[in-house]
XYZ file of C-alpha atoms in Angstrom:
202
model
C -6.080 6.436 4.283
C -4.234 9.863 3.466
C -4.912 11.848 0.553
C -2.081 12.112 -1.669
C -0.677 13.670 -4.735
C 0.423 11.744 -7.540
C 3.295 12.132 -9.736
C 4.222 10.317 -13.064
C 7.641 8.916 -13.824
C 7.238 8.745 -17.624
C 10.863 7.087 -18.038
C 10.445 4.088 -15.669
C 8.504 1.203 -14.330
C 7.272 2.571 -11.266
C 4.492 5.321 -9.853
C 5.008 6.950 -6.589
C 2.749 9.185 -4.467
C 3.443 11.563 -1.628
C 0.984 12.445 1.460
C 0.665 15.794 1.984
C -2.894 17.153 3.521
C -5.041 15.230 5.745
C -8.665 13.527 4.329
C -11.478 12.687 6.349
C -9.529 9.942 8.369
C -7.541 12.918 9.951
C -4.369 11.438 9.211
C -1.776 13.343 7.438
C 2.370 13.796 7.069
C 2.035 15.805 10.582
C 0.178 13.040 12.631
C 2.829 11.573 15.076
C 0.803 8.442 15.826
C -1.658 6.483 13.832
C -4.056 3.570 14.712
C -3.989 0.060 12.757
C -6.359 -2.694 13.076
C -5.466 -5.882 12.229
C -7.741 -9.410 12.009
C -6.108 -12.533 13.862
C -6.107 -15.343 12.744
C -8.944 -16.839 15.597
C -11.180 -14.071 14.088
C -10.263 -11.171 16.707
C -9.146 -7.765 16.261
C -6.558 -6.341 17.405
C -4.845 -2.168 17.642
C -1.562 -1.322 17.731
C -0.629 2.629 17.549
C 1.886 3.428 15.117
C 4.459 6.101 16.536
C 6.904 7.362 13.961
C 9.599 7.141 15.888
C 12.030 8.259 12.841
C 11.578 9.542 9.468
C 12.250 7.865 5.797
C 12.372 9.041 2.485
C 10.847 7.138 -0.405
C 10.146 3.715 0.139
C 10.443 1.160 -2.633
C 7.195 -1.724 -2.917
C 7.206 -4.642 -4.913
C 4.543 -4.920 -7.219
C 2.765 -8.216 -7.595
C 0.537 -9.118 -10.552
C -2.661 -10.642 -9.231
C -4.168 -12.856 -11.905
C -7.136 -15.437 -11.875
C -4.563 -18.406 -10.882
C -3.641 -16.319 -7.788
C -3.971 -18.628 -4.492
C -6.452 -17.368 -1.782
C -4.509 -14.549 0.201
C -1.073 -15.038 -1.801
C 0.108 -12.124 -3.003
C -2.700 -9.691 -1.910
C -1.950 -6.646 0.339
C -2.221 -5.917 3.419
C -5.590 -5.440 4.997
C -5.114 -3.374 8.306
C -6.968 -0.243 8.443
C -6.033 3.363 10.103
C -7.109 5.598 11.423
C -6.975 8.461 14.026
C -8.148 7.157 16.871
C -8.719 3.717 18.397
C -11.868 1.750 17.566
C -14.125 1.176 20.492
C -13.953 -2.705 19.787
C -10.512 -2.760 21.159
C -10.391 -2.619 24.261
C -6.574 -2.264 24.078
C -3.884 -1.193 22.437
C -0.061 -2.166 22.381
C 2.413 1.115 20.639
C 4.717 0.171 18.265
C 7.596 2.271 16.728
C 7.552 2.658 12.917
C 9.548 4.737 10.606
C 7.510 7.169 8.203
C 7.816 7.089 4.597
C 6.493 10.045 3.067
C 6.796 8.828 -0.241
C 5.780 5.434 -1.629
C 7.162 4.258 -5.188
C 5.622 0.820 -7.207
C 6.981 -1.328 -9.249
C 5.051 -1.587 -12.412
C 5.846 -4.513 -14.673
C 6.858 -2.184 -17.437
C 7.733 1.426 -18.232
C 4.768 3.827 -18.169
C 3.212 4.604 -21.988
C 0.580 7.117 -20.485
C -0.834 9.284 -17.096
C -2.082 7.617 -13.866
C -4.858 8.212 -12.444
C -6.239 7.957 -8.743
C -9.387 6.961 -7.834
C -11.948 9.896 -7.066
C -13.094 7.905 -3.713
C -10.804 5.128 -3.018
C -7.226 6.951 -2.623
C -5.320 4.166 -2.877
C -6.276 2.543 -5.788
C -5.681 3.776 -9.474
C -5.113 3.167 -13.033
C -1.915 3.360 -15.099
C -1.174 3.002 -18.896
C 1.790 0.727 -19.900
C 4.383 1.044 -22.676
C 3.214 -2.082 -24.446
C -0.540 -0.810 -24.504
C -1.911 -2.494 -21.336
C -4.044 -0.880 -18.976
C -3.402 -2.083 -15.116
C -5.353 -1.763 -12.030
C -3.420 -1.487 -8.830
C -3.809 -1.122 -4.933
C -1.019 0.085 -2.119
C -1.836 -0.173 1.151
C -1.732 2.852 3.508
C -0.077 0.977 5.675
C 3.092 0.678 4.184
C 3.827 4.326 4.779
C 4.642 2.787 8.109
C 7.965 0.924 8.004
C 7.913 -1.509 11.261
C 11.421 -0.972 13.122
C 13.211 -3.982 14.838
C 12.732 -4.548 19.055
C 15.765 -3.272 20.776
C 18.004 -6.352 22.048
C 18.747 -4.843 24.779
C 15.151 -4.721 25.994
C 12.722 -7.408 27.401
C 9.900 -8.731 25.388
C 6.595 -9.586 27.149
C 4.653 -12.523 25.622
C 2.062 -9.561 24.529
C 4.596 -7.635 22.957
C 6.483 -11.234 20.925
C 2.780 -11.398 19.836
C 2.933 -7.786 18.600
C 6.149 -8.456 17.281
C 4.702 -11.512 15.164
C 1.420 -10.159 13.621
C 3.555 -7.063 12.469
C 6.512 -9.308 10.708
C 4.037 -11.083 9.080
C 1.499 -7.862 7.729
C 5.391 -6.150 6.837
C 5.612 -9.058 4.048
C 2.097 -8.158 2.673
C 2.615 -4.083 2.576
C 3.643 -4.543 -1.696
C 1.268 -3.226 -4.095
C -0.989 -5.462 -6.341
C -1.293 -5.119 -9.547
C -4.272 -6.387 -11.915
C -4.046 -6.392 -15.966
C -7.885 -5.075 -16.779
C -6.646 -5.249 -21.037
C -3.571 -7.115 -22.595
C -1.396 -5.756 -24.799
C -1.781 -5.971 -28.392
C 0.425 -9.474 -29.678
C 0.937 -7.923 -33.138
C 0.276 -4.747 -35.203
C -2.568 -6.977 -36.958
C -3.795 -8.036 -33.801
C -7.393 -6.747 -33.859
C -8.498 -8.638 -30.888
C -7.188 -6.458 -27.954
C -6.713 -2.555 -27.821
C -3.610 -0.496 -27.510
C -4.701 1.782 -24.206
C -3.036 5.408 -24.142
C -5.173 6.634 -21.626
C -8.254 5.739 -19.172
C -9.956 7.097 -16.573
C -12.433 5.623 -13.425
């Protein structure tokens, strides 16, 4: 993942982050090509290098509230992984042309009431304090930094690169943010069974 810096937007429904420096992954705004494992679904592995081909500004993710009625892998994130360099379980690797966001925004489901704050050891998940007193958990992928840009029409597709193609189209519809309440907001000013959260901290 790459280290980022966090900014609050006190007057809306939404948190954004921007990579700047590079973490222990090596990755950072600079990197012109990133690696991305991603399970199939027969149980393999497979590595596609992300090349930012072209440059975006702040990209907008959907935030989706995960509760305990959640089905099994609806609404959850994307799990591929980056980093630097190719794994050594992949034999090989197929490049793919991305554009790079260096600024990610969520959608909260209400305004922010308080700060944000950003895990000390997993950069990509936090806490934020909502308007109404609720305290949320949330996740963004590090993937969706990388946008995935159409194939040329122009061009030939391989049947390796349609299968490329495919398992990108369907991780782009998983790189949204989820979003988990940890307290609900009070119902009533004489509600003494849940807590009005200003502020909280991993």
């Amino acid at each position: 993942a790459v280290k980022r810096e966090w900014m609050t937007k006190q007057s809306g429904s939404a948190t954004s982050k921007d990579s700047k420096e590079e973490d222990k992954s090596g990755i950072s705004l600079e990197t012109p090509s990133v690696y991305a494992s991603f399970d199939k679904f027969d149980g393999e592995s497979v590595m596609l290098e992300l090349q930012a081909s072209s440059w975006g500004r702040a990209r907008l993710l959907r935030g989706d509230v995960v509760t305990s009625n959640t089905q099994t892998n609806k609404c959850l994130s994307s799990s591929a992984v980056l980093s630097s360099s190719p794994t050594s379980k992949c034999s090989t690797t197929t490049t793919v042309n991305c554009m790079r966001h260096p600024t990610l925004v969520l959608e909260l489901p209400r305004p922010l009431g308080g700060p944000t704050q950003l895990h000390p050891h997993h950069n990509s998940t936090g806490l934020a304090c909502l308007d109404d007193g609720s305290l949320v958990l949330f996740y963004i992928p590090p993937i969706a930094f990388y946008e995935t840009l159409p194939a040329s029409s122009e061009s030939s597709t391989s049947a390796k690169e349609a299968e490329t193609l495919d398992i990108m189209k369907r991780d782009e519809s998983r790189r949204v943010g989820n979003i988990a309440y940890l307290t609900e907001p009070p119902q009533s000013e004489e509600d003494n069974s849940s807590y009005f959260i200003t502020c909280a901290a991993f």
